[in-house]
Tab-separated table of C-alpha atoms in Angstrom:
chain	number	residue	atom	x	y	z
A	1109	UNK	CA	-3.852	-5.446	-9.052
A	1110	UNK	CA	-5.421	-2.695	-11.410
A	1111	UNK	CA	-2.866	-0.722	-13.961
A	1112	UNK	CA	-1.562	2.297	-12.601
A	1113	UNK	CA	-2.435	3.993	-16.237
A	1114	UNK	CA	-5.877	3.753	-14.456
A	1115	UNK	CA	-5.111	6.301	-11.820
A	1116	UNK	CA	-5.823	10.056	-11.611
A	1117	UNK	CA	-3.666	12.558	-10.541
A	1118	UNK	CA	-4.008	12.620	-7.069
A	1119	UNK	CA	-4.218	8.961	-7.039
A	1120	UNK	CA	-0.607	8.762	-8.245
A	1121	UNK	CA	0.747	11.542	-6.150
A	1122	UNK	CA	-0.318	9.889	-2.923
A	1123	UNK	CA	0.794	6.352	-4.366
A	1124	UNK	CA	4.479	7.755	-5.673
A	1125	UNK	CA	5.140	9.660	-2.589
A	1126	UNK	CA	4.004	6.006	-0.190
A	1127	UNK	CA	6.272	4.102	-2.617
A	1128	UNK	CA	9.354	6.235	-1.860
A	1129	UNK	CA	8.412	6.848	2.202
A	1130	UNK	CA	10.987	4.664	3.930
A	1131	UNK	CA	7.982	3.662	6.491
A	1132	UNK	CA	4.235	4.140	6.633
A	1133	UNK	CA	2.564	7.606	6.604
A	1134	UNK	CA	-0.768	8.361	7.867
A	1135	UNK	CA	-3.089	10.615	5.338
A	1136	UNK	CA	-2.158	13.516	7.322
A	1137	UNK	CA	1.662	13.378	6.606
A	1138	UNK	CA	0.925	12.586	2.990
A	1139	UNK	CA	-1.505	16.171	3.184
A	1140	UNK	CA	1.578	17.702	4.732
A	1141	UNK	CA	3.821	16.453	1.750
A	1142	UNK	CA	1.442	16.987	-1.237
A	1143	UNK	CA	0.902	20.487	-0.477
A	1144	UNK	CA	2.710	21.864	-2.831
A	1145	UNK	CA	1.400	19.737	-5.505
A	1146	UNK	CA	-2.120	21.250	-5.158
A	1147	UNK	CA	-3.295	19.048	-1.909
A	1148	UNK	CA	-5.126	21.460	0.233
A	1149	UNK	CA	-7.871	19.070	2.012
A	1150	UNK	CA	-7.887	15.874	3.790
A	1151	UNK	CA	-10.456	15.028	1.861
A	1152	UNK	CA	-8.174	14.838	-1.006
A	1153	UNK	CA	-5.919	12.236	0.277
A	1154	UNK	CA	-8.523	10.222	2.021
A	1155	UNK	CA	-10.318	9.683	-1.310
A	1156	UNK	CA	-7.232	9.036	-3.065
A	1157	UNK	CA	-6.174	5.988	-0.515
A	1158	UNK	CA	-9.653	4.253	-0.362
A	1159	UNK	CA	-9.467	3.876	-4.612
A	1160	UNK	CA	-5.722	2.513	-3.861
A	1161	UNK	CA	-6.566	0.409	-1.055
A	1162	UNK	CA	-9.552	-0.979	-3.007
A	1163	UNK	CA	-7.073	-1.488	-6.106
A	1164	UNK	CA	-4.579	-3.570	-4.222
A	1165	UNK	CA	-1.501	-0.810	-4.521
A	1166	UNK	CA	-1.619	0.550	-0.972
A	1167	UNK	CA	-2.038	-1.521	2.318
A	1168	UNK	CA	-3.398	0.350	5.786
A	1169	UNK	CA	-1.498	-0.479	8.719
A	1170	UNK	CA	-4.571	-0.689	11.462
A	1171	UNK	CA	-2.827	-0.275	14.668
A	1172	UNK	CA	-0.571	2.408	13.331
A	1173	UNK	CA	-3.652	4.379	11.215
A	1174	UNK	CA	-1.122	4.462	8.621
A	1175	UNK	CA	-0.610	3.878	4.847
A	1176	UNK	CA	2.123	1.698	3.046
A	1177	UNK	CA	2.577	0.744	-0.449
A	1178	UNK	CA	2.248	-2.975	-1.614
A	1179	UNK	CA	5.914	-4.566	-1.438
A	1180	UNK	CA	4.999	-6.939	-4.248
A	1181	UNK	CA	2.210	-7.507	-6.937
A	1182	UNK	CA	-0.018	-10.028	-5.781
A	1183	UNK	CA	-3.943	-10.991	-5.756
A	1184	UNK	CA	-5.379	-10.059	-2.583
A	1185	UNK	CA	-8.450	-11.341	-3.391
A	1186	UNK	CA	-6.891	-14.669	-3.260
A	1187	UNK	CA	-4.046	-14.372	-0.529
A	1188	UNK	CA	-3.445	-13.181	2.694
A	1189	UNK	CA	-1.117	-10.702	3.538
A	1190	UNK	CA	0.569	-9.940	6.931
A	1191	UNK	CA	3.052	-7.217	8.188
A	1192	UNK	CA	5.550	-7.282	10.717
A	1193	UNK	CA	5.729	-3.747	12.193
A	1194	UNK	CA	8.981	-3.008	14.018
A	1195	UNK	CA	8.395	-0.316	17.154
A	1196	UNK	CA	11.605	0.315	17.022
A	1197	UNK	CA	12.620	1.574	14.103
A	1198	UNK	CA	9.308	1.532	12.146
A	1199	UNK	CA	10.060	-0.859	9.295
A	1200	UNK	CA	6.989	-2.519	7.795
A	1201	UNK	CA	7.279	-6.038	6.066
A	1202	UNK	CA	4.893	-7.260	4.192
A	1203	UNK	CA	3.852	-11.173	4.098
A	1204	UNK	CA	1.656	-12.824	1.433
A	1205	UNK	CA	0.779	-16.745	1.500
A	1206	UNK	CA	-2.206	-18.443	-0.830
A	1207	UNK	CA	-1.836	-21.375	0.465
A	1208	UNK	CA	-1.937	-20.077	4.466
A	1209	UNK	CA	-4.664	-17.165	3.385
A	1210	UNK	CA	-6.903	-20.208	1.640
A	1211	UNK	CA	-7.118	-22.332	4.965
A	1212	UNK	CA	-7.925	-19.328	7.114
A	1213	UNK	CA	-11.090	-18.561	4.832
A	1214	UNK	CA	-11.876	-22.080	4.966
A	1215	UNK	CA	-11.851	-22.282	9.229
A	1216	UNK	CA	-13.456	-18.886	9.112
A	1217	UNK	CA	-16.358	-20.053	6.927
A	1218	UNK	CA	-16.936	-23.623	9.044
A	1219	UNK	CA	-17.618	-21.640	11.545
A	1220	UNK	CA	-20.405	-19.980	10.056
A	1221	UNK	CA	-18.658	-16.226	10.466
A	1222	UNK	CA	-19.171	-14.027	7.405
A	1223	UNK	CA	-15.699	-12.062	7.311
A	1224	UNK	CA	-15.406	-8.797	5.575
A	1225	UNK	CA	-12.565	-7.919	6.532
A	1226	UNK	CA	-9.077	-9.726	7.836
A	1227	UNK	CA	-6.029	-7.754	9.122
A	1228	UNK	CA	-2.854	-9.488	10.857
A	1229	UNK	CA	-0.176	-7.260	12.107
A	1230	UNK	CA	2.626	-8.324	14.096
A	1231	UNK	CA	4.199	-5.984	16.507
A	1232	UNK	CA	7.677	-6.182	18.079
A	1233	UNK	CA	11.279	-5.750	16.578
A	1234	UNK	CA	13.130	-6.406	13.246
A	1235	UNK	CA	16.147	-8.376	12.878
A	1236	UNK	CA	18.109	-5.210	12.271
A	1237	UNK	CA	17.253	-3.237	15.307
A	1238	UNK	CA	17.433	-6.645	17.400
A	1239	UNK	CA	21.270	-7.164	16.543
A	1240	UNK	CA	21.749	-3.200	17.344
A	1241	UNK	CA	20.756	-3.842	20.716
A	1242	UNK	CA	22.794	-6.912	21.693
């Protein structure tokens, strides 16, 4: 993961106000909230989330078009990170594994694929809002 000394302005207003969402925001919520801090184009926050994607401080959440900020520091050059998405109450946990990240690169290669890119969500319900139902 790069420093965050590294980061512009915008860069850090996006990534501070992702760290302290209590679920993912997509770029236009994060335009909606930055506002006032001098955000007036989409083109501002978009730019600002591809450098912290490519850095390894913000994650996008495919099926939800959404942002979240990396739970933990880790390589993710070198593991593979999942997230379990609750529907219910929106929660987003993050999963990294080295060891589980290695063999899928491994099958994915003997196959003769040439991956780019590798996303695993999981969609269904937390513990939390499973026990509030029963």
């Amino acid at each position: 993961m790069a420093a965050r000394d590294g980061l512009t302005k915008n860069q850090l207003c996006v990534l501070e106000k992702l760290e302290a969402a209590s679920g993912p925001l997509s770029a236009y919520t994060l335009l909606d909230q930055l506002r006032e801090r001098g955000f007036r184009a989409p083109l501002q926050v978009y730019r600002a989330l591809d450098t912290l994607v490519k850095s390894g401080f913000v994650h996008r959440l495919e099926s939800l078009n959404s942002f979240v900020a990396c739970a933990e520091p880790h390589d993710h050059s070198h593991s593979m990170t999942a997230f379990a998405i609750c529907d219910t109450c929106g929660q987003v946990t993050e999963f990294s594994d080295h060891d589980l990240g290695h063999r899928l690169d491994e099958w994915v290669r003997s196959t003769g694929f040439a991956a780019k890119k590798a996303v695993i969500e999981f969609r269904g319900t937390c513990a939390k809002c499973l026990a509030e139902a029963a």
